[in-house]
PDB file of C-alpha atoms in Angstrom:
ATOM      1  CA  MET A  11       0.617   0.005  -0.518  1.00 35.00           C
ATOM      2  CA  THR A  12       1.345   3.429  -0.747  1.00 35.00           C
ATOM      3  CA  ASP A  13       1.550   6.662   1.476  1.00 37.00           C
ATOM      4  CA  ASN A  14      -1.237   7.996  -0.221  1.00 33.00           C
ATOM      5  CA  GLU A  15      -3.152   4.765  -0.354  1.00 32.00           C
ATOM      6  CA  LYS A  16      -2.356   5.198   3.531  1.00 35.00           C
ATOM      7  CA  SER A  17      -3.578   8.694   3.097  1.00 37.00           C
ATOM      8  CA  LEU A  18      -6.620   8.372   1.762  1.00 35.00           C
ATOM      9  CA  ARG A  19      -7.944   5.573   3.905  1.00 43.00           C
ATOM     10  CA  SER A  20      -6.982   7.723   7.677  1.00 59.00           C
ATOM     11  CA  GLU A  21      -9.480  10.588   5.586  1.00 61.00           C
ATOM     12  CA  GLU A  22     -11.884   8.067   4.708  1.00 58.00           C
ATOM     13  CA  GLU A  23     -11.672   6.869   8.635  1.00 66.00           C
ATOM     14  CA  LYS A  24     -11.900  10.539  10.012  1.00 63.00           C
ATOM     15  CA  GLU A  25     -14.741  10.899   7.924  1.00 64.00           C
ATOM     16  CA  LEU A  26     -16.961   8.241   9.321  1.00 60.00           C
ATOM     17  CA  ILE A  27     -15.451   9.187  12.763  1.00 64.00           C
ATOM     18  CA  ILE A  28     -16.564  12.834  12.644  1.00 60.00           C
ATOM     19  CA  ASN A  29     -20.227  11.494  12.165  1.00 55.00           C
ATOM     20  CA  ALA A  30     -20.357  10.248  15.935  1.00 60.00           C
ATOM     21  CA  ARG A  31     -20.956  14.230  16.898  1.00 57.00           C
ATOM     22  CA  LYS A  32     -24.250  13.591  15.067  1.00 59.00           C
ATOM     23  CA  PRO A  33     -24.940  10.894  12.137  1.00 58.00           C
ATOM     24  CA  VAL A  34     -25.737  12.076   8.476  1.00 62.00           C
ATOM     25  CA  GLY A  35     -25.928   9.887   5.591  1.00 61.00           C
ATOM     26  CA  GLU A  36     -24.405   6.635   4.295  1.00 65.00           C
ATOM     27  CA  LEU A  37     -21.295   6.959   6.771  1.00 58.00           C
ATOM     28  CA  GLY A  38     -23.701   8.027   9.409  1.00 51.00           C
ATOM     29  CA  ASP A  39     -25.730   4.862   9.368  1.00 61.00           C
ATOM     30  CA  LYS A  40     -22.875   2.556   9.022  1.00 62.00           C
ATOM     31  CA  LEU A  41     -21.244   4.719  12.178  1.00 56.00           C
ATOM     32  CA  LEU A  42     -23.987   3.768  14.022  1.00 63.00           C
ATOM     33  CA  GLU A  43     -24.377   0.296  12.598  1.00 68.00           C
ATOM     34  CA  ARG A  44     -20.634   0.187  14.495  1.00 65.00           C
ATOM     35  CA  MET A  45     -21.863   2.070  17.386  1.00 67.00           C
ATOM     36  CA  ASN A  46     -24.916  -0.267  18.179  1.00 62.00           C
ATOM     37  CA  GLU A  47     -22.217  -3.797  18.314  1.00 66.00           C
ATOM     38  CA  SER A  48     -18.902  -2.358  19.609  1.00 64.00           C
ATOM     39  CA  HIS A  49     -20.870   0.033  22.756  1.00 73.00           C
ATOM     40  CA  GLU A  50     -22.820  -3.315  23.573  1.00 87.00           C
ATOM     41  CA  SER A  51     -20.176  -4.394  26.686  1.00 87.00           C
ATOM     42  CA  LEU A  52     -19.816  -0.993  27.890  1.00 89.00           C
ATOM     43  CA  ALA A  53     -23.653  -0.565  27.808  1.00 92.00           C
ATOM     44  CA  GLN A  54     -24.082  -4.002  29.763  1.00 93.00           C
ATOM     45  CA  TRP A  55     -21.751  -3.359  32.042  1.00 93.00           C
ATOM     46  CA  GLY A  56     -23.168   0.307  32.612  1.00 94.00           C
ATOM     47  CA  VAL A  57     -27.039  -0.456  32.829  1.00 96.00           C
ATOM     48  CA  SER A  58     -25.757  -3.268  35.815  1.00 95.00           C
ATOM     49  CA  HIS A  59     -25.284  -0.381  38.155  1.00 95.00           C
ATOM     50  CA  LEU A  60     -28.777   0.821  37.375  1.00 95.00           C
ATOM     51  CA  ASP A  61     -32.007  -0.359  39.986  1.00 94.00           C
ATOM     52  CA  ILE A  62     -34.592  -0.521  37.321  1.00 96.00           C
ATOM     53  CA  SER A  63     -38.090  -0.905  37.797  1.00 96.00           C
ATOM     54  CA  LYS A  64     -41.785  -2.474  35.805  1.00 96.00           C
ATOM     55  CA  ASP A  65     -42.915   0.916  36.651  1.00 97.00           C
ATOM     56  CA  ASP A  66     -40.158   3.186  35.524  1.00 98.00           C
ATOM     57  CA  VAL A  67     -40.724   5.805  32.624  1.00 98.00           C
ATOM     58  CA  ILE A  68     -37.693   6.304  30.859  1.00 98.00           C
ATOM     59  CA  LEU A  69     -35.906   8.646  28.398  1.00 98.00           C
ATOM     60  CA  ASP A  70     -32.520   7.629  26.541  1.00 98.00           C
ATOM     61  CA  ILE A  71     -30.907  10.642  25.488  1.00 98.00           C
ATOM     62  CA  GLY A  72     -28.768  10.223  22.298  1.00 95.00           C
ATOM     63  CA  CYS A  73     -30.444   7.405  21.255  1.00 95.00           C
ATOM     64  CA  GLY A  74     -28.703   7.011  18.120  1.00 90.00           C
ATOM     65  CA  GLY A  75     -29.253   2.745  16.041  1.00 91.00           C
ATOM     66  CA  GLY A  76     -31.641   2.761  19.304  1.00 95.00           C
ATOM     67  CA  VAL A  77     -30.146  -0.329  20.688  1.00 95.00           C
ATOM     68  CA  ASN A  78     -30.461   0.965  24.453  1.00 96.00           C
ATOM     69  CA  VAL A  79     -34.009   1.911  24.331  1.00 98.00           C
ATOM     70  CA  GLU A  80     -34.506  -1.728  23.357  1.00 97.00           C
ATOM     71  CA  ARG A  81     -32.736  -2.752  25.933  1.00 97.00           C
ATOM     72  CA  PHE A  82     -34.882  -0.769  28.393  1.00 98.00           C
ATOM     73  CA  LEU A  83     -38.227  -1.696  27.071  1.00 98.00           C
ATOM     74  CA  LYS A  84     -37.340  -4.961  28.194  1.00 97.00           C
ATOM     75  CA  MET A  85     -36.724  -3.981  31.763  1.00 97.00           C
ATOM     76  CA  THR A  86     -39.534  -1.755  32.134  1.00 97.00           C
ATOM     77  CA  GLU A  87     -43.280  -2.740  31.446  1.00 97.00           C
ATOM     78  CA  ASN A  88     -43.779   1.725  31.367  1.00 97.00           C
ATOM     79  CA  LYS A  89     -43.054   3.937  28.528  1.00 98.00           C
ATOM     80  CA  VAL A  90     -39.475   4.219  26.965  1.00 98.00           C
ATOM     81  CA  TYR A  91     -38.440   7.414  25.236  1.00 98.00           C
ATOM     82  CA  GLY A  92     -35.762   7.987  22.979  1.00 98.00           C
ATOM     83  CA  LEU A  93     -34.228  11.167  21.699  1.00 98.00           C
ATOM     84  CA  ASP A  94     -31.541  11.942  19.226  1.00 95.00           C
ATOM     85  CA  TYR A  95     -31.051  15.368  17.128  1.00 89.00           C
ATOM     86  CA  SER A  96     -29.916  12.988  14.430  1.00 90.00           C
ATOM     87  CA  GLU A  97     -32.147  12.208  11.600  1.00 91.00           C
ATOM     88  CA  VAL A  98     -30.511   9.300  10.291  1.00 89.00           C
ATOM     89  CA  ALA A  99     -30.451   8.310  14.627  1.00 91.00           C
ATOM     90  CA  VAL A 100     -34.045   8.849  14.284  1.00 95.00           C
ATOM     91  CA  GLU A 101     -34.560   6.303  11.455  1.00 93.00           C
ATOM     92  CA  LYS A 102     -32.312   3.927  12.276  1.00 93.00           C
ATOM     93  CA  SER A 103     -33.777   3.651  16.178  1.00 95.00           C
ATOM     94  CA  THR A 104     -37.368   3.996  15.210  1.00 97.00           C
ATOM     95  CA  LYS A 105     -37.100   1.264  12.806  1.00 95.00           C
ATOM     96  CA  LEU A 106     -35.114  -0.899  15.705  1.00 95.00           C
ATOM     97  CA  ASN A 107     -38.144  -0.577  17.802  1.00 97.00           C
ATOM     98  CA  GLN A 108     -41.308  -0.066  16.048  1.00 98.00           C
ATOM     99  CA  ASN A 109     -43.210  -2.806  17.240  1.00 98.00           C
ATOM    100  CA  ALA A 110     -42.818  -1.180  20.938  1.00 98.00           C
ATOM    101  CA  ILE A 111     -44.018   2.035  18.836  1.00 98.00           C
ATOM    102  CA  ASP A 112     -46.934   1.051  17.213  1.00 98.00           C
ATOM    103  CA  GLU A 113     -47.770  -0.542  20.652  1.00 97.00           C
ATOM    104  CA  GLY A 114     -47.397   2.857  22.603  1.00 97.00           C
ATOM    105  CA  ARG A 115     -44.738   1.503  24.655  1.00 98.00           C
ATOM    106  CA  CYS A 116     -42.020   3.765  22.867  1.00 98.00           C
ATOM    107  CA  GLU A 117     -41.370   7.045  21.308  1.00 98.00           C
ATOM    108  CA  ILE A 118     -38.867   7.810  19.464  1.00 98.00           C
ATOM    109  CA  ILE A 119     -38.465  11.995  19.210  1.00 97.00           C
ATOM    110  CA  GLN A 120     -35.701  14.600  16.879  1.00 97.00           C
ATOM    111  CA  GLY A 121     -34.755  17.130  19.248  1.00 97.00           C
ATOM    112  CA  SER A 122     -31.736  19.084  21.856  1.00 96.00           C
ATOM    113  CA  VAL A 123     -30.790  17.936  25.403  1.00 97.00           C
ATOM    114  CA  SER A 124     -30.199  21.659  25.624  1.00 97.00           C
ATOM    115  CA  GLU A 125     -34.536  22.443  24.860  1.00 97.00           C
ATOM    116  CA  LEU A 126     -35.942  19.150  25.957  1.00 98.00           C
ATOM    117  CA  PRO A 127     -39.233  18.343  24.333  1.00 97.00           C
ATOM    118  CA  PHE A 128     -41.202  17.171  28.010  1.00 98.00           C
ATOM    119  CA  GLU A 129     -43.035  18.505  30.514  1.00 97.00           C
ATOM    120  CA  ASP A 130     -41.180  18.905  33.945  1.00 98.00           C
ATOM    121  CA  ASN A 131     -41.416  16.076  36.532  1.00 98.00           C
ATOM    122  CA  ALA A 132     -42.056  13.161  33.602  1.00 98.00           C
ATOM    123  CA  PHE A 133     -39.373  10.506  33.604  1.00 98.00           C
ATOM    124  CA  ASP A 134     -37.734   8.134  36.393  1.00 98.00           C
ATOM    125  CA  ILE A 135     -35.076   7.751  34.694  1.00 98.00           C
ATOM    126  CA  VAL A 136     -33.056   9.684  31.971  1.00 98.00           C
ATOM    127  CA  THR A 137     -29.495   8.055  30.070  1.00 98.00           C
ATOM    128  CA  GLY A 138     -27.199   9.310  28.564  1.00 97.00           C
ATOM    129  CA  PHE A 139     -24.587   6.560  26.607  1.00 95.00           C
ATOM    130  CA  GLU A 140     -21.605   8.005  24.906  1.00 92.00           C
ATOM    131  CA  THR A 141     -23.314  11.435  24.222  1.00 92.00           C
ATOM    132  CA  VAL A 142     -22.508  13.939  27.003  1.00 95.00           C
ATOM    133  CA  TYR A 143     -18.839  14.531  25.353  1.00 93.00           C
ATOM    134  CA  PHE A 144     -21.126  17.002  22.871  1.00 89.00           C
ATOM    135  CA  TRP A 145     -23.448  18.316  24.777  1.00 96.00           C
ATOM    136  CA  PRO A 146     -23.578  22.613  23.922  1.00 94.00           C
ATOM    137  CA  ASP A 147     -23.010  23.656  27.703  1.00 96.00           C
ATOM    138  CA  PHE A 148     -23.548  20.146  29.594  1.00 97.00           C
ATOM    139  CA  VAL A 149     -23.588  22.196  32.836  1.00 98.00           C
ATOM    140  CA  ASN A 150     -26.965  24.086  32.045  1.00 97.00           C
ATOM    141  CA  ASP A 151     -27.537  20.667  29.593  1.00 98.00           C
ATOM    142  CA  CYS A 152     -27.963  18.881  33.094  1.00 98.00           C
ATOM    143  CA  LYS A 153     -30.274  21.303  34.469  1.00 98.00           C
ATOM    144  CA  GLU A 154     -32.559  20.844  31.444  1.00 98.00           C
ATOM    145  CA  VAL A 155     -32.337  17.040  32.110  1.00 98.00           C
ATOM    146  CA  ARG A 156     -32.592  17.989  35.818  1.00 98.00           C
ATOM    147  CA  ARG A 157     -36.155  19.819  35.252  1.00 98.00           C
ATOM    148  CA  VAL A 158     -37.711  16.403  33.028  1.00 98.00           C
ATOM    149  CA  LEU A 159     -37.250  13.864  35.844  1.00 98.00           C
ATOM    150  CA  LYS A 160     -39.027  13.567  38.530  1.00 98.00           C
ATOM    151  CA  ASP A 161     -38.125  14.009  42.238  1.00 97.00           C
ATOM    152  CA  ASP A 162     -35.964  11.789  43.911  1.00 97.00           C
ATOM    153  CA  GLY A 163     -35.103  10.697  39.472  1.00 98.00           C
ATOM    154  CA  ILE A 164     -31.603   9.293  38.627  1.00 98.00           C
ATOM    155  CA  MET A 165     -29.454  10.747  35.909  1.00 98.00           C
ATOM    156  CA  PHE A 166     -27.381   8.158  34.277  1.00 98.00           C
ATOM    157  CA  ILE A 167     -24.248   8.957  32.284  1.00 98.00           C
ATOM    158  CA  CYS A 168     -21.965   5.824  30.563  1.00 96.00           C
ATOM    159  CA  ASN A 169     -18.984   6.780  29.045  1.00 93.00           C
ATOM    160  CA  GLU A 170     -15.604   4.710  26.830  1.00 87.00           C
ATOM    161  CA  ALA A 171     -13.330   6.894  28.094  1.00 80.00           C
ATOM    162  CA  ILE A 172     -11.277   8.607  30.682  1.00 80.00           C
ATOM    163  CA  PRO A 173      -9.384  11.628  30.190  1.00 73.00           C
ATOM    164  CA  ASN A 174      -5.929  10.537  29.175  1.00 71.00           C
ATOM    165  CA  GLU A 175      -2.736  13.229  28.416  1.00 68.00           C
ATOM    166  CA  GLY A 176      -0.737  10.433  27.687  1.00 67.00           C
ATOM    167  CA  ASP A 177      -3.404   8.735  25.108  1.00 68.00           C
ATOM    168  CA  GLU A 178      -2.290  10.698  21.491  1.00 74.00           C
ATOM    169  CA  ARG A 179      -5.625   8.983  19.516  1.00 75.00           C
ATOM    170  CA  GLN A 180      -7.586  10.718  22.737  1.00 72.00           C
ATOM    171  CA  ARG A 181      -6.108  14.209  21.739  1.00 77.00           C
ATOM    172  CA  GLU A 182      -7.165  13.572  18.037  1.00 76.00           C
ATOM    173  CA  LEU A 183     -10.124  12.983  18.537  1.00 74.00           C
ATOM    174  CA  ILE A 184     -10.896  15.462  20.759  1.00 72.00           C
ATOM    175  CA  ASP A 185      -9.721  17.617  18.602  1.00 71.00           C
ATOM    176  CA  LEU A 186     -11.356  16.300  15.758  1.00 69.00           C
ATOM    177  CA  LEU A 187     -14.842  16.213  17.275  1.00 71.00           C
ATOM    178  CA  ASP A 188     -14.838  18.862  19.385  1.00 77.00           C
ATOM    179  CA  MET A 189     -15.473  16.969  22.174  1.00 83.00           C
ATOM    180  CA  LYS A 190     -15.162  17.015  26.056  1.00 90.00           C
ATOM    181  CA  ILE A 191     -13.845  14.336  27.985  1.00 88.00           C
ATOM    182  CA  PHE A 192     -14.965  14.543  31.772  1.00 92.00           C
ATOM    183  CA  SER A 193     -13.278  12.671  34.730  1.00 92.00           C
ATOM    184  CA  GLU A 194     -14.774  11.993  37.969  1.00 93.00           C
ATOM    185  CA  ASP A 195     -14.381  14.617  39.493  1.00 94.00           C
ATOM    186  CA  GLU A 196     -15.257  17.222  36.598  1.00 96.00           C
ATOM    187  CA  PHE A 197     -18.733  14.920  36.752  1.00 96.00           C
ATOM    188  CA  ASP A 198     -19.361  15.170  40.829  1.00 97.00           C
ATOM    189  CA  GLU A 199     -18.436  19.630  40.276  1.00 97.00           C
ATOM    190  CA  HIS A 200     -20.871  19.646  37.344  1.00 97.00           C
ATOM    191  CA  LEU A 201     -23.664  17.846  38.265  1.00 98.00           C
ATOM    192  CA  ARG A 202     -23.698  19.363  41.325  1.00 98.00           C
ATOM    193  CA  GLU A 203     -23.406  22.890  40.161  1.00 98.00           C
ATOM    194  CA  ALA A 204     -26.458  21.314  38.061  1.00 98.00           C
ATOM    195  CA  GLY A 205     -28.548  20.656  41.419  1.00 98.00           C
ATOM    196  CA  PHE A 206     -27.971  17.225  41.318  1.00 98.00           C
ATOM    197  CA  SER A 207     -26.812  15.554  44.421  1.00 93.00           C
ATOM    198  CA  ASP A 208     -26.057  11.572  45.437  1.00 95.00           C
ATOM    199  CA  ILE A 209     -23.645  11.400  42.842  1.00 97.00           C
ATOM    200  CA  ILE A 210     -21.973   7.924  42.700  1.00 96.00           C
ATOM    201  CA  CYS A 211     -19.327   7.177  39.748  1.00 95.00           C
ATOM    202  CA  PHE A 212     -18.141   3.586  39.153  1.00 93.00           C
ATOM    203  CA  SER A 213     -14.973   3.452  36.693  1.00 89.00           C
ATOM    204  CA  LYS A 214     -13.532   0.204  35.656  1.00 85.00           C
ATOM    205  CA  ARG A 215      -9.504   0.284  33.923  1.00 68.00           C
ATOM    206  CA  GLY A 216      -7.197  -1.195  32.331  1.00 56.00           C
ATOM    207  CA  LEU A 217      -4.484  -1.524  29.535  1.00 43.00           C
ATOM    208  CA  ASP A 218      -5.332  -0.229  26.334  1.00 44.00           C
ATOM    209  CA  SER A 219      -4.865  -3.927  24.045  1.00 43.00           C
ATOM    210  CA  VAL A 220      -2.888  -2.306  21.385  1.00 42.00           C
ATOM    211  CA  ASP A 221      -0.567   0.260  23.380  1.00 39.00           C
ATOM    212  CA  ARG A 222       0.063  -1.286  26.672  1.00 37.00           C
ATOM    213  CA  GLU A 223       1.659   1.283  28.423  1.00 42.00           C
ATOM    214  CA  LEU A 224      -1.374   3.428  27.984  1.00 42.00           C
ATOM    215  CA  LEU A 225      -4.424   2.771  30.299  1.00 47.00           C
ATOM    216  CA  THR A 226      -8.085   3.361  28.882  1.00 61.00           C
ATOM    217  CA  GLY A 227     -11.228   3.033  30.845  1.00 78.00           C
ATOM    218  CA  TRP A 228     -15.218   3.242  30.820  1.00 90.00           C
ATOM    219  CA  LEU A 229     -17.052   5.588  33.587  1.00 93.00           C
ATOM    220  CA  CYS A 230     -20.633   5.469  34.467  1.00 95.00           C
ATOM    221  CA  VAL A 231     -22.309   8.288  36.627  1.00 97.00           C
ATOM    222  CA  ILE A 232     -25.372   8.161  39.013  1.00 98.00           C
ATOM    223  CA  ALA A 233     -26.940  11.066  39.960  1.00 98.00           C
ATOM    224  CA  ARG A 234     -30.207  12.010  41.734  1.00 98.00           C
ATOM    225  CA  LYS A 235     -32.667  14.720  41.598  1.00 97.00           C
TER     226      LYS A 235
END
């Protein structure tokens, strides 16, 4: 493979990854398929920290391909909502959960976390998997999440990345996607500023499978209104 071919492959990969922020078109659809598969272990680990009852009404923000909406539909007998600002994501999530939508147990809505299209005190649990990196104003957006939560409701965040200044690939992703990767302390600070309490962080750390010098990790956060 020539240097030009290597460069082209790199540019194609960048074009695909850019869709992580807001999936569009065929590349967005392709990335959502990849994320549905690659994030499954993370999602299972994160959800294992949640206590979900059959009566809980749940909203998944940044629902992407809809697999977590599908997961929650199996865990509660109440209604599950998905929200994403990507038209492609809304279409894909709708297709995956069409039966539940037809039964009136699910709604998939296009919208923004900064202005949630829901009434106050509507949800028992609001989740965000691999999405808070891209929220426009994290503290104010968390205040909006808090608004739609019932008293004693739970905000749940699940991320595949922890801050690591020594990770060059992470720095490249941050620059490419204009994303913010929060530490446990930053989550605690910002969520308290947004009015949440009883904040608990869970982490799972290990060595990178490619570069054994680098520390990688998963992080999930539970905060209560």
